[in-house]
Amino acid sequence: MTARVLDGKTLAEEIRRDLAIEVAELVQGGVQPGLAVVIVGDDPASRVYVASKGKACVEAGMHSETIRLPASATEAELLAVVDRLNADPTIHGFLVQLPLPKHISSERVLLRINPAKDVDGFHPMNVGRLSVGDRTAFRPATPFGVQQMLIRSGLETKGAHAVIIGRSNIVGKPMASLLVQDTPGGNCTVTICHSRSRDLPAIARLADILVVAIGKPEFVTPDMVKPGAIVIDVGINRVTDSSVAKGYRIVGDVAYGPVAAVAGAITLVPGGVGRMTI
Ligand code: NAD
């Protein structure tokens, strides 16, 4: 079997087209949606990601603002920026790019964001709203992107056993919250695995939908995949590769080639979930 490739690039373009229409309607009604992104420090991956978000905003017709603080910025300085954005009527939503430098508490910063503007959905108020099935809650971008990928690819989730490998607050846990709800793209039986799970390969093999978000290059091998399963690779890992000019390449948490020979559908890395997240 050769797996169907779930193409994040095409699906993301489709979403952006839909979004641009909604934004145009709002602008016609006198409101231009505004999104701000706050980035602290010089992490190259975060910088690229933040720049892509800003560009996508402008292309969709939205007002975009990027606030860059140096890595030496204090927590008080960052909280002052959060307070300003909370109060700014031209900004309807904003996010603080993670990870933050070690000397800043992400927990305190996330708690300070007005839940009504918390587009990343990381404030405990929005985490709770998502878990009780409130459809108006902000949903974290990466798992929501995965769910959209399943829905827009016409893949049935109802009744499926979804196994999620990874229990982070950013991906694994909200992914479970989304897939278990009684909504389109939900109604799964959900199992979450993590670094302490016993006999993980046996659990993974039970999955109709396998979502992997652990940050370990090519961790998932074909023996962990049920033939025909849908495999969603969230991982983004840089591995050394002297055969290419830049000296590295990006791989996911799934051994793509061998797993694609077993799976029914699979995402690319890059070009898969990452596109949906932006
Ligand atoms: P994290 O480091 O916060 O969490 C990793 C999780 O993996 C932990 O819950 C841990 O228990 C689990 N884990 C680690 N080793 C394991 C093992 N051997 N077996 C089972 N579970 C194990 O990571 P995160 O923020 O959720 O990110 C995970 C990966 O997804 C990273 O590669 C990250 O770069 C990527 N990511 C991609 C996107 C995107 O847009 N595509 C967004 C966020 C994160």
PDB file of C-alpha atoms and ligand atoms in Angstrom:
ATOM      1  CA  MET A   1       0.000   0.000   0.000  1.00  0.00           C
ATOM      2  CA  THR A   2       1.194   3.525  -0.706  1.00  0.00           C
ATOM      3  CA  ALA A   3      -0.387   6.093   1.545  1.00  0.00           C
ATOM      4  CA  ARG A   4      -2.421   9.032   0.328  1.00  0.00           C
ATOM      5  CA  VAL A   5      -0.441  12.209   1.049  1.00  0.00           C
ATOM      6  CA  LEU A   6      -2.332  14.828   3.065  1.00  0.00           C
ATOM      7  CA  ASP A   7      -1.100  18.077   1.569  1.00  0.00           C
ATOM      8  CA  GLY A   8      -0.974  20.864   4.155  1.00  0.00           C
ATOM      9  CA  LYS A   9       0.017  23.489   1.600  1.00  0.00           C
ATOM     10  CA  THR A  10      -3.103  23.098  -0.550  1.00  0.00           C
ATOM     11  CA  LEU A  11      -5.434  22.816   2.456  1.00  0.00           C
ATOM     12  CA  ALA A  12      -3.915  25.909   4.085  1.00  0.00           C
ATOM     13  CA  GLU A  13      -4.413  27.894   0.864  1.00  0.00           C
ATOM     14  CA  GLU A  14      -8.059  26.820   0.837  1.00  0.00           C
ATOM     15  CA  ILE A  15      -8.508  27.992   4.452  1.00  0.00           C
ATOM     16  CA  ARG A  16      -6.852  31.338   3.682  1.00  0.00           C
ATOM     17  CA  ARG A  17      -9.204  31.903   0.751  1.00  0.00           C
ATOM     18  CA  ASP A  18     -12.216  31.208   3.009  1.00  0.00           C
ATOM     19  CA  LEU A  19     -10.786  33.465   5.689  1.00  0.00           C
ATOM     20  CA  ALA A  20     -10.153  36.363   3.286  1.00  0.00           C
ATOM     21  CA  ILE A  21     -13.866  36.316   2.374  1.00  0.00           C
ATOM     22  CA  GLU A  22     -14.891  36.462   6.052  1.00  0.00           C
ATOM     23  CA  VAL A  23     -12.409  39.261   6.715  1.00  0.00           C
ATOM     24  CA  ALA A  24     -13.704  41.266   3.712  1.00  0.00           C
ATOM     25  CA  GLU A  25     -17.240  40.986   5.121  1.00  0.00           C
ATOM     26  CA  LEU A  26     -16.075  42.289   8.500  1.00  0.00           C
ATOM     27  CA  VAL A  27     -14.144  45.148   6.872  1.00  0.00           C
ATOM     28  CA  GLN A  28     -17.253  46.081   4.879  1.00  0.00           C
ATOM     29  CA  GLY A  29     -19.131  46.208   8.188  1.00  0.00           C
ATOM     30  CA  GLY A  30     -16.533  48.646   9.550  1.00  0.00           C
ATOM     31  CA  VAL A  31     -14.264  46.295  11.537  1.00  0.00           C
ATOM     32  CA  GLN A  32     -10.800  45.307  10.372  1.00  0.00           C
ATOM     33  CA  PRO A  33      -9.685  42.304  12.427  1.00  0.00           C
ATOM     34  CA  GLY A  34      -6.301  42.935  14.028  1.00  0.00           C
ATOM     35  CA  LEU A  35      -3.838  40.262  15.130  1.00  0.00           C
ATOM     36  CA  ALA A  36      -0.617  40.957  17.032  1.00  0.00           C
ATOM     37  CA  VAL A  37       2.277  38.616  17.682  1.00  0.00           C
ATOM     38  CA  VAL A  38       4.816  39.203  20.432  1.00  0.00           C
ATOM     39  CA  ILE A  39       8.229  37.591  20.113  1.00  0.00           C
ATOM     40  CA  VAL A  40      11.006  37.709  22.689  1.00  0.00           C
ATOM     41  CA  GLY A  41      14.578  36.885  21.645  1.00  0.00           C
ATOM     42  CA  ASP A  42      16.223  35.643  18.475  1.00  0.00           C
ATOM     43  CA  ASP A  43      15.186  32.015  18.104  1.00  0.00           C
ATOM     44  CA  PRO A  44      15.534  31.612  14.291  1.00  0.00           C
ATOM     45  CA  ALA A  45      12.655  29.114  13.940  1.00  0.00           C
ATOM     46  CA  SER A  46      10.308  31.392  15.916  1.00  0.00           C
ATOM     47  CA  ARG A  47      11.345  34.405  13.826  1.00  0.00           C
ATOM     48  CA  VAL A  48      10.538  32.615  10.558  1.00  0.00           C
ATOM     49  CA  TYR A  49       7.243  31.413  11.985  1.00  0.00           C
ATOM     50  CA  VAL A  50       6.244  34.858  13.270  1.00  0.00           C
ATOM     51  CA  ALA A  51       7.134  36.477   9.926  1.00  0.00           C
ATOM     52  CA  SER A  52       4.934  33.910   8.125  1.00  0.00           C
ATOM     53  CA  LYS A  53       2.038  34.677  10.469  1.00  0.00           C
ATOM     54  CA  GLY A  54       2.337  38.432   9.815  1.00  0.00           C
ATOM     55  CA  LYS A  55       2.451  37.917   6.050  1.00  0.00           C
ATOM     56  CA  ALA A  56      -0.566  35.584   6.114  1.00  0.00           C
ATOM     57  CA  CYS A  57      -2.529  38.151   8.145  1.00  0.00           C
ATOM     58  CA  VAL A  58      -1.907  40.941   5.665  1.00  0.00           C
ATOM     59  CA  GLU A  59      -2.755  38.655   2.723  1.00  0.00           C
ATOM     60  CA  ALA A  60      -6.088  37.859   4.406  1.00  0.00           C
ATOM     61  CA  GLY A  61      -6.839  41.580   4.702  1.00  0.00           C
ATOM     62  CA  MET A  62      -6.205  41.803   8.420  1.00  0.00           C
ATOM     63  CA  HIS A  63      -4.331  44.394  10.429  1.00  0.00           C
ATOM     64  CA  SER A  64      -1.090  42.849  11.678  1.00  0.00           C
ATOM     65  CA  GLU A  65       1.350  43.990  14.317  1.00  0.00           C
ATOM     66  CA  THR A  66       4.571  42.293  15.400  1.00  0.00           C
ATOM     67  CA  ILE A  67       6.211  43.357  18.637  1.00  0.00           C
ATOM     68  CA  ARG A  68       9.823  42.251  18.975  1.00  0.00           C
ATOM     69  CA  LEU A  69      11.523  42.352  22.360  1.00  0.00           C
ATOM     70  CA  PRO A  70      15.200  41.497  22.961  1.00  0.00           C
ATOM     71  CA  ALA A  71      16.112  38.233  24.746  1.00  0.00           C
ATOM     72  CA  SER A  72      17.168  40.419  27.697  1.00  0.00           C
ATOM     73  CA  ALA A  73      13.641  41.872  28.139  1.00  0.00           C
ATOM     74  CA  THR A  74      12.309  41.470  31.671  1.00  0.00           C
ATOM     75  CA  GLU A  75       9.065  39.754  32.573  1.00  0.00           C
ATOM     76  CA  ALA A  76       7.685  43.147  33.672  1.00  0.00           C
ATOM     77  CA  GLU A  77       8.438  44.607  30.220  1.00  0.00           C
ATOM     78  CA  LEU A  78       6.660  41.721  28.507  1.00  0.00           C
ATOM     79  CA  LEU A  79       3.671  41.988  30.859  1.00  0.00           C
ATOM     80  CA  ALA A  80       3.440  45.708  30.032  1.00  0.00           C
ATOM     81  CA  VAL A  81       3.195  44.812  26.324  1.00  0.00           C
ATOM     82  CA  VAL A  82       0.475  42.254  27.133  1.00  0.00           C
ATOM     83  CA  ASP A  83      -1.446  44.902  29.113  1.00  0.00           C
ATOM     84  CA  ARG A  84      -1.186  47.348  26.215  1.00  0.00           C
ATOM     85  CA  LEU A  85      -2.497  44.779  23.702  1.00  0.00           C
ATOM     86  CA  ASN A  86      -5.300  43.762  26.093  1.00  0.00           C
ATOM     87  CA  ALA A  87      -6.454  47.390  26.036  1.00  0.00           C
ATOM     88  CA  ASP A  88      -5.837  48.165  22.315  1.00  0.00           C
ATOM     89  CA  PRO A  89      -9.188  48.291  20.435  1.00  0.00           C
ATOM     90  CA  THR A  90      -7.476  47.759  17.043  1.00  0.00           C
ATOM     91  CA  ILE A  91      -6.121  44.388  18.212  1.00  0.00           C
ATOM     92  CA  HIS A  92      -8.794  41.700  18.501  1.00  0.00           C
ATOM     93  CA  GLY A  93      -6.430  38.851  19.205  1.00  0.00           C
ATOM     94  CA  PHE A  94      -2.768  38.313  19.968  1.00  0.00           C
ATOM     95  CA  LEU A  95      -0.308  35.663  20.952  1.00  0.00           C
ATOM     96  CA  VAL A  96       3.015  35.528  22.702  1.00  0.00           C
ATOM     97  CA  GLN A  97       5.335  33.227  20.780  1.00  0.00           C
ATOM     98  CA  LEU A  98       6.672  30.337  22.872  1.00  0.00           C
ATOM     99  CA  PRO A  99       9.173  29.278  24.085  1.00  0.00           C
ATOM    100  CA  LEU A 100      10.076  32.340  26.164  1.00  0.00           C
ATOM    101  CA  PRO A 101      13.566  32.920  27.615  1.00  0.00           C
ATOM    102  CA  LYS A 102      14.135  30.969  30.851  1.00  0.00           C
ATOM    103  CA  HIS A 103      13.973  34.047  33.116  1.00  0.00           C
ATOM    104  CA  ILE A 104      10.335  34.734  32.120  1.00  0.00           C
ATOM    105  CA  SER A 105       7.436  32.656  33.478  1.00  0.00           C
ATOM    106  CA  SER A 106       5.266  31.596  30.500  1.00  0.00           C
ATOM    107  CA  GLU A 107       2.552  30.676  32.970  1.00  0.00           C
ATOM    108  CA  ARG A 108       2.341  34.210  34.403  1.00  0.00           C
ATOM    109  CA  VAL A 109       2.431  35.722  30.915  1.00  0.00           C
ATOM    110  CA  LEU A 110      -0.310  33.434  29.539  1.00  0.00           C
ATOM    111  CA  LEU A 111      -2.491  34.164  32.592  1.00  0.00           C
ATOM    112  CA  ARG A 112      -2.190  37.908  31.939  1.00  0.00           C
ATOM    113  CA  ILE A 113      -3.627  37.668  28.385  1.00  0.00           C
ATOM    114  CA  ASN A 114      -7.289  38.678  28.192  1.00  0.00           C
ATOM    115  CA  PRO A 115      -9.029  35.319  27.468  1.00  0.00           C
ATOM    116  CA  ALA A 116     -11.207  37.119  24.875  1.00  0.00           C
ATOM    117  CA  LYS A 117      -8.045  37.961  22.875  1.00  0.00           C
ATOM    118  CA  ASP A 118      -6.147  34.715  23.534  1.00  0.00           C
ATOM    119  CA  VAL A 119      -6.034  33.384  19.957  1.00  0.00           C
ATOM    120  CA  ASP A 120      -3.611  30.598  20.883  1.00  0.00           C
ATOM    121  CA  GLY A 121      -6.176  29.253  23.380  1.00  0.00           C
ATOM    122  CA  PHE A 122      -3.535  28.613  26.066  1.00  0.00           C
ATOM    123  CA  HIS A 123      -5.201  30.626  28.867  1.00  0.00           C
ATOM    124  CA  PRO A 124      -6.742  28.175  31.395  1.00  0.00           C
ATOM    125  CA  MET A 125     -10.147  29.776  30.759  1.00  0.00           C
ATOM    126  CA  ASN A 126      -9.967  28.763  27.076  1.00  0.00           C
ATOM    127  CA  VAL A 127      -8.451  25.358  27.889  1.00  0.00           C
ATOM    128  CA  GLY A 128     -11.508  24.760  30.098  1.00  0.00           C
ATOM    129  CA  ARG A 129     -13.961  26.057  27.519  1.00  0.00           C
ATOM    130  CA  LEU A 130     -12.476  23.733  24.898  1.00  0.00           C
ATOM    131  CA  SER A 131     -12.645  20.764  27.249  1.00  0.00           C
ATOM    132  CA  VAL A 132     -16.351  21.330  28.022  1.00  0.00           C
ATOM    133  CA  GLY A 133     -17.069  21.465  24.292  1.00  0.00           C
ATOM    134  CA  ASP A 134     -17.719  25.220  23.921  1.00  0.00           C
ATOM    135  CA  ARG A 135     -17.576  25.654  20.145  1.00  0.00           C
ATOM    136  CA  THR A 136     -16.784  29.364  20.414  1.00  0.00           C
ATOM    137  CA  ALA A 137     -13.583  28.736  22.421  1.00  0.00           C
ATOM    138  CA  PHE A 138     -10.230  29.656  20.896  1.00  0.00           C
ATOM    139  CA  ARG A 139      -8.570  26.399  19.871  1.00  0.00           C
ATOM    140  CA  PRO A 140      -4.777  26.019  19.846  1.00  0.00           C
ATOM    141  CA  ALA A 141      -3.580  26.395  16.254  1.00  0.00           C
ATOM    142  CA  THR A 142      -1.644  23.165  15.787  1.00  0.00           C
ATOM    143  CA  PRO A 143      -4.251  20.620  16.933  1.00  0.00           C
ATOM    144  CA  PHE A 144      -7.023  22.693  15.336  1.00  0.00           C
ATOM    145  CA  GLY A 145      -5.011  22.612  12.092  1.00  0.00           C
ATOM    146  CA  VAL A 146      -4.739  18.823  12.375  1.00  0.00           C
ATOM    147  CA  GLN A 147      -8.502  18.546  12.878  1.00  0.00           C
ATOM    148  CA  GLN A 148      -9.153  20.800   9.887  1.00  0.00           C
ATOM    149  CA  MET A 149      -6.817  18.632   7.842  1.00  0.00           C
ATOM    150  CA  LEU A 150      -8.872  15.533   8.702  1.00  0.00           C
ATOM    151  CA  ILE A 151     -12.191  17.264   7.982  1.00  0.00           C
ATOM    152  CA  ARG A 152     -11.120  18.980   4.755  1.00  0.00           C
ATOM    153  CA  SER A 153      -9.503  15.777   3.463  1.00  0.00           C
ATOM    154  CA  GLY A 154     -12.864  14.023   3.887  1.00  0.00           C
ATOM    155  CA  LEU A 155     -11.494  11.543   6.445  1.00  0.00           C
ATOM    156  CA  GLU A 156     -14.110  10.112   8.820  1.00  0.00           C
ATOM    157  CA  THR A 157     -13.241  10.483  12.492  1.00  0.00           C
ATOM    158  CA  LYS A 158     -16.536   9.340  14.037  1.00  0.00           C
ATOM    159  CA  GLY A 159     -15.978   6.140  16.023  1.00  0.00           C
ATOM    160  CA  ALA A 160     -12.288   5.968  15.095  1.00  0.00           C
ATOM    161  CA  HIS A 161      -9.653   5.138  17.676  1.00  0.00           C
ATOM    162  CA  ALA A 162      -7.242   8.073  17.774  1.00  0.00           C
ATOM    163  CA  VAL A 163      -3.920   7.504  19.512  1.00  0.00           C
ATOM    164  CA  ILE A 164      -1.955  10.651  20.292  1.00  0.00           C
ATOM    165  CA  ILE A 165       1.730  10.283  21.138  1.00  0.00           C
ATOM    166  CA  GLY A 166       2.819  13.301  23.246  1.00  0.00           C
ATOM    167  CA  ARG A 167       0.980  15.059  26.076  1.00  0.00           C
ATOM    168  CA  SER A 168       2.116  18.677  25.768  1.00  0.00           C
ATOM    169  CA  ASN A 169      -0.286  21.510  26.596  1.00  0.00           C
ATOM    170  CA  ILE A 170       0.342  22.925  23.119  1.00  0.00           C
ATOM    171  CA  VAL A 171      -0.366  19.846  20.996  1.00  0.00           C
ATOM    172  CA  GLY A 172      -1.141  16.501  22.663  1.00  0.00           C
ATOM    173  CA  LYS A 173      -3.689  17.466  25.325  1.00  0.00           C
ATOM    174  CA  PRO A 174      -5.737  19.938  23.237  1.00  0.00           C
ATOM    175  CA  MET A 175      -5.623  17.427  20.343  1.00  0.00           C
ATOM    176  CA  ALA A 176      -7.312  14.913  22.639  1.00  0.00           C
ATOM    177  CA  SER A 177      -9.907  17.534  23.707  1.00  0.00           C
ATOM    178  CA  LEU A 178     -10.780  18.270  20.079  1.00  0.00           C
ATOM    179  CA  LEU A 179     -10.969  14.675  18.867  1.00  0.00           C
ATOM    180  CA  VAL A 180     -13.156  13.477  21.731  1.00  0.00           C
ATOM    181  CA  GLN A 181     -15.883  16.145  21.344  1.00  0.00           C
ATOM    182  CA  ASP A 182     -19.239  15.410  19.731  1.00  0.00           C
ATOM    183  CA  THR A 183     -18.511  17.622  16.697  1.00  0.00           C
ATOM    184  CA  PRO A 184     -17.482  17.176  13.057  1.00  0.00           C
ATOM    185  CA  GLY A 185     -13.859  16.033  13.109  1.00  0.00           C
ATOM    186  CA  GLY A 186     -14.446  14.568  16.582  1.00  0.00           C
ATOM    187  CA  ASN A 187     -16.301  11.622  18.121  1.00  0.00           C
ATOM    188  CA  CYS A 188     -13.105   9.594  18.383  1.00  0.00           C
ATOM    189  CA  THR A 189     -12.147   7.156  21.095  1.00  0.00           C
ATOM    190  CA  VAL A 190      -8.958   8.819  22.309  1.00  0.00           C
ATOM    191  CA  THR A 191      -5.822   7.382  23.899  1.00  0.00           C
ATOM    192  CA  ILE A 192      -2.890   9.613  24.887  1.00  0.00           C
ATOM    193  CA  CYS A 193       0.604   8.098  25.143  1.00  0.00           C
ATOM    194  CA  HIS A 194       3.700   9.763  26.572  1.00  0.00           C
ATOM    195  CA  SER A 195       7.273   9.078  27.607  1.00  0.00           C
ATOM    196  CA  ARG A 196       6.140   6.851  30.519  1.00  0.00           C
ATOM    197  CA  SER A 197       3.610   4.775  28.559  1.00  0.00           C
ATOM    198  CA  ARG A 198       4.184   1.043  28.783  1.00  0.00           C
ATOM    199  CA  ASP A 199       4.373  -0.871  25.463  1.00  0.00           C
ATOM    200  CA  LEU A 200       3.758   2.180  23.322  1.00  0.00           C
ATOM    201  CA  PRO A 201       4.166   0.323  19.967  1.00  0.00           C
ATOM    202  CA  ALA A 202       1.279  -2.030  20.864  1.00  0.00           C
ATOM    203  CA  ILE A 203      -0.979   0.930  21.734  1.00  0.00           C
ATOM    204  CA  ALA A 204       0.039   2.827  18.593  1.00  0.00           C
ATOM    205  CA  ARG A 205      -0.837  -0.221  16.471  1.00  0.00           C
ATOM    206  CA  LEU A 206      -4.458   0.055  17.687  1.00  0.00           C
ATOM    207  CA  ALA A 207      -4.816   3.505  16.118  1.00  0.00           C
ATOM    208  CA  ASP A 208      -7.070   4.265  13.175  1.00  0.00           C
ATOM    209  CA  ILE A 209      -5.697   7.810  13.485  1.00  0.00           C
ATOM    210  CA  LEU A 210      -2.167   8.200  14.874  1.00  0.00           C
ATOM    211  CA  VAL A 211      -1.086  11.743  15.815  1.00  0.00           C
ATOM    212  CA  VAL A 212       2.576  12.073  16.752  1.00  0.00           C
ATOM    213  CA  ALA A 213       3.957  15.138  18.573  1.00  0.00           C
ATOM    214  CA  ILE A 214       7.044  14.290  20.604  1.00  0.00           C
ATOM    215  CA  GLY A 215      10.028  15.996  18.951  1.00  0.00           C
ATOM    216  CA  LYS A 216      12.013  12.786  18.288  1.00  0.00           C
ATOM    217  CA  PRO A 217      13.236  12.372  14.697  1.00  0.00           C
ATOM    218  CA  GLU A 218      11.653   9.427  12.867  1.00  0.00           C
ATOM    219  CA  PHE A 219      10.534   7.794  16.129  1.00  0.00           C
ATOM    220  CA  VAL A 220       7.482   6.075  14.646  1.00  0.00           C
ATOM    221  CA  THR A 221       8.410   3.069  12.518  1.00  0.00           C
ATOM    222  CA  PRO A 222       6.129   0.811  10.422  1.00  0.00           C
ATOM    223  CA  ASP A 223       5.847  -1.839  13.158  1.00  0.00           C
ATOM    224  CA  MET A 224       3.953   0.791  15.223  1.00  0.00           C
ATOM    225  CA  VAL A 225       1.349   1.478  12.550  1.00  0.00           C
ATOM    226  CA  LYS A 226      -1.818  -0.464  11.723  1.00  0.00           C
ATOM    227  CA  PRO A 227      -2.056  -1.042   7.946  1.00  0.00           C
ATOM    228  CA  GLY A 228      -4.314   1.634   6.444  1.00  0.00           C
ATOM    229  CA  ALA A 229      -4.103   4.006   9.450  1.00  0.00           C
ATOM    230  CA  ILE A 230      -4.114   7.794   9.083  1.00  0.00           C
ATOM    231  CA  VAL A 231      -0.748   9.084  10.326  1.00  0.00           C
ATOM    232  CA  ILE A 232      -0.412  12.749  11.281  1.00  0.00           C
ATOM    233  CA  ASP A 233       3.156  13.868  11.931  1.00  0.00           C
ATOM    234  CA  VAL A 234       3.357  17.060  13.989  1.00  0.00           C
ATOM    235  CA  GLY A 235       7.091  16.807  14.724  1.00  0.00           C
ATOM    236  CA  ILE A 236       9.623  19.240  13.297  1.00  0.00           C
ATOM    237  CA  ASN A 237      13.207  18.128  13.885  1.00  0.00           C
ATOM    238  CA  ARG A 238      16.478  19.352  12.460  1.00  0.00           C
ATOM    239  CA  VAL A 239      18.918  16.506  11.696  1.00  0.00           C
ATOM    240  CA  THR A 240      22.491  16.821  10.445  1.00  0.00           C
ATOM    241  CA  ASP A 241      22.894  16.050   6.735  1.00  0.00           C
ATOM    242  CA  SER A 242      26.278  16.726   5.178  1.00  0.00           C
ATOM    243  CA  SER A 243      24.927  15.890   1.695  1.00  0.00           C
ATOM    244  CA  VAL A 244      23.027  19.198   1.511  1.00  0.00           C
ATOM    245  CA  ALA A 245      24.546  22.686   1.402  1.00  0.00           C
ATOM    246  CA  LYS A 246      22.940  23.952   4.608  1.00  0.00           C
ATOM    247  CA  GLY A 247      24.204  20.899   6.527  1.00  0.00           C
ATOM    248  CA  TYR A 248      20.843  19.803   7.905  1.00  0.00           C
ATOM    249  CA  ARG A 249      17.375  18.732   6.865  1.00  0.00           C
ATOM    250  CA  ILE A 250      13.984  18.811   8.547  1.00  0.00           C
ATOM    251  CA  VAL A 251      12.281  15.536   9.422  1.00  0.00           C
ATOM    252  CA  GLY A 252       9.187  14.673  11.401  1.00  0.00           C
ATOM    253  CA  ASP A 253       8.583  12.280  14.292  1.00  0.00           C
ATOM    254  CA  VAL A 254       7.581   9.593  11.782  1.00  0.00           C
ATOM    255  CA  ALA A 255       9.944   7.609   9.514  1.00  0.00           C
ATOM    256  CA  TYR A 256       8.095   8.876   6.450  1.00  0.00           C
ATOM    257  CA  GLY A 257       9.168   6.453   3.674  1.00  0.00           C
ATOM    258  CA  PRO A 258       8.737   3.141   5.522  1.00  0.00           C
ATOM    259  CA  VAL A 259       5.534   4.279   7.287  1.00  0.00           C
ATOM    260  CA  ALA A 260       3.999   5.581   4.036  1.00  0.00           C
ATOM    261  CA  ALA A 261       4.279   2.030   2.727  1.00  0.00           C
ATOM    262  CA  VAL A 262       1.935   0.811   5.503  1.00  0.00           C
ATOM    263  CA  ALA A 263      -0.357   3.774   6.288  1.00  0.00           C
ATOM    264  CA  GLY A 264      -3.551   4.678   4.430  1.00  0.00           C
ATOM    265  CA  ALA A 265      -2.846   8.419   4.624  1.00  0.00           C
ATOM    266  CA  ILE A 266       0.109  10.428   5.899  1.00  0.00           C
ATOM    267  CA  THR A 267       1.310  14.025   6.256  1.00  0.00           C
ATOM    268  CA  LEU A 268       4.562  15.389   4.903  1.00  0.00           C
ATOM    269  CA  VAL A 269       7.230  17.169   6.947  1.00  0.00           C
ATOM    270  CA  PRO A 270       7.758  19.902   5.909  1.00  0.00           C
ATOM    271  CA  GLY A 271       4.569  20.768   4.007  1.00  0.00           C
ATOM    272  CA  GLY A 272       2.091  19.135   6.350  1.00  0.00           C
ATOM    273  CA  VAL A 273       0.816  20.202   9.765  1.00  0.00           C
ATOM    274  CA  GLY A 274       3.199  23.183   9.945  1.00  0.00           C
ATOM    275  CA  ARG A 275       1.376  24.854   7.045  1.00  0.00           C
ATOM    276  CA  MET A 276      -1.956  24.350   8.786  1.00  0.00           C
ATOM    277  CA  THR A 277      -0.667  25.835  12.046  1.00  0.00           C
ATOM    278  CA  ILE A 278       0.182  29.203  10.491  1.00  0.00           C
TER     279      ILE A 278
HETATM  280  P1  NAD B   1       7.025  18.904  24.126  1.00  0.00           P
HETATM  281  O1  NAD B   1       8.497  18.725  24.215  1.00  0.00           O
HETATM  282  O2  NAD B   1       6.348  19.965  24.922  1.00  0.00           O
HETATM  283  O3  NAD B   1       6.322  17.534  24.491  1.00  0.00           O
HETATM  284  C1  NAD B   1       6.808  16.334  23.999  1.00  0.00           C
HETATM  285  C2  NAD B   1       5.917  15.222  24.500  1.00  0.00           C
HETATM  286  O4  NAD B   1       6.390  14.019  23.938  1.00  0.00           O
HETATM  287  C3  NAD B   1       5.917  15.049  26.001  1.00  0.00           C
HETATM  288  O5  NAD B   1       4.571  15.006  26.409  1.00  0.00           O
HETATM  289  C4  NAD B   1       6.575  13.699  26.239  1.00  0.00           C
HETATM  290  O6  NAD B   1       5.922  12.939  27.251  1.00  0.00           O
HETATM  291  C5  NAD B   1       6.404  13.020  24.906  1.00  0.00           C
HETATM  292  N1  NAD B   1       7.538  12.131  24.615  1.00  0.00           N
HETATM  293  C6  NAD B   1       8.844  12.468  24.572  1.00  0.00           C
HETATM  294  N2  NAD B   1       9.574  11.378  24.286  1.00  0.00           N
HETATM  295  C7  NAD B   1       8.711  10.360  24.156  1.00  0.00           C
HETATM  296  C8  NAD B   1       8.861   8.987  23.877  1.00  0.00           C
HETATM  297  N3  NAD B   1      10.070   8.445  23.669  1.00  0.00           N
HETATM  298  N4  NAD B   1       7.760   8.220  23.817  1.00  0.00           N
HETATM  299  C9  NAD B   1       6.535   8.759  24.021  1.00  0.00           C
HETATM  300  N5  NAD B   1       6.323  10.065  24.272  1.00  0.00           N
HETATM  301  C10 NAD B   1       7.410  10.843  24.357  1.00  0.00           C
HETATM  302  O7  NAD B   1       6.721  19.030  22.583  1.00  0.00           O
HETATM  303  P2  NAD B   1       5.579  19.798  21.713  1.00  0.00           P
HETATM  304  O8  NAD B   1       5.673  21.247  21.945  1.00  0.00           O
HETATM  305  O9  NAD B   1       4.270  19.107  21.838  1.00  0.00           O
HETATM  306  O10 NAD B   1       6.189  19.497  20.261  1.00  0.00           O
HETATM  307  C11 NAD B   1       6.354  18.177  19.773  1.00  0.00           C
HETATM  308  C12 NAD B   1       6.920  18.228  18.383  1.00  0.00           C
HETATM  309  O11 NAD B   1       5.995  18.904  17.543  1.00  0.00           O
HETATM  310  C13 NAD B   1       8.229  19.007  18.239  1.00  0.00           C
HETATM  311  O12 NAD B   1       8.992  18.410  17.207  1.00  0.00           O
HETATM  312  C14 NAD B   1       7.789  20.384  17.802  1.00  0.00           C
HETATM  313  O13 NAD B   1       8.788  21.051  17.059  1.00  0.00           O
HETATM  314  C15 NAD B   1       6.614  20.030  16.937  1.00  0.00           C
HETATM  315  N6  NAD B   1       5.605  21.087  16.803  1.00  0.00           N
HETATM  316  C16 NAD B   1       5.159  21.337  15.547  1.00  0.00           C
HETATM  317  C17 NAD B   1       4.182  22.262  15.336  1.00  0.00           C
HETATM  318  C18 NAD B   1       3.688  22.473  13.937  1.00  0.00           C
HETATM  319  O14 NAD B   1       3.124  23.483  13.640  1.00  0.00           O
HETATM  320  N7  NAD B   1       3.845  21.493  13.050  1.00  0.00           N
HETATM  321  C19 NAD B   1       3.638  22.988  16.394  1.00  0.00           C
HETATM  322  C20 NAD B   1       4.093  22.693  17.701  1.00  0.00           C
HETATM  323  C21 NAD B   1       5.074  21.717  17.889  1.00  0.00           C
END
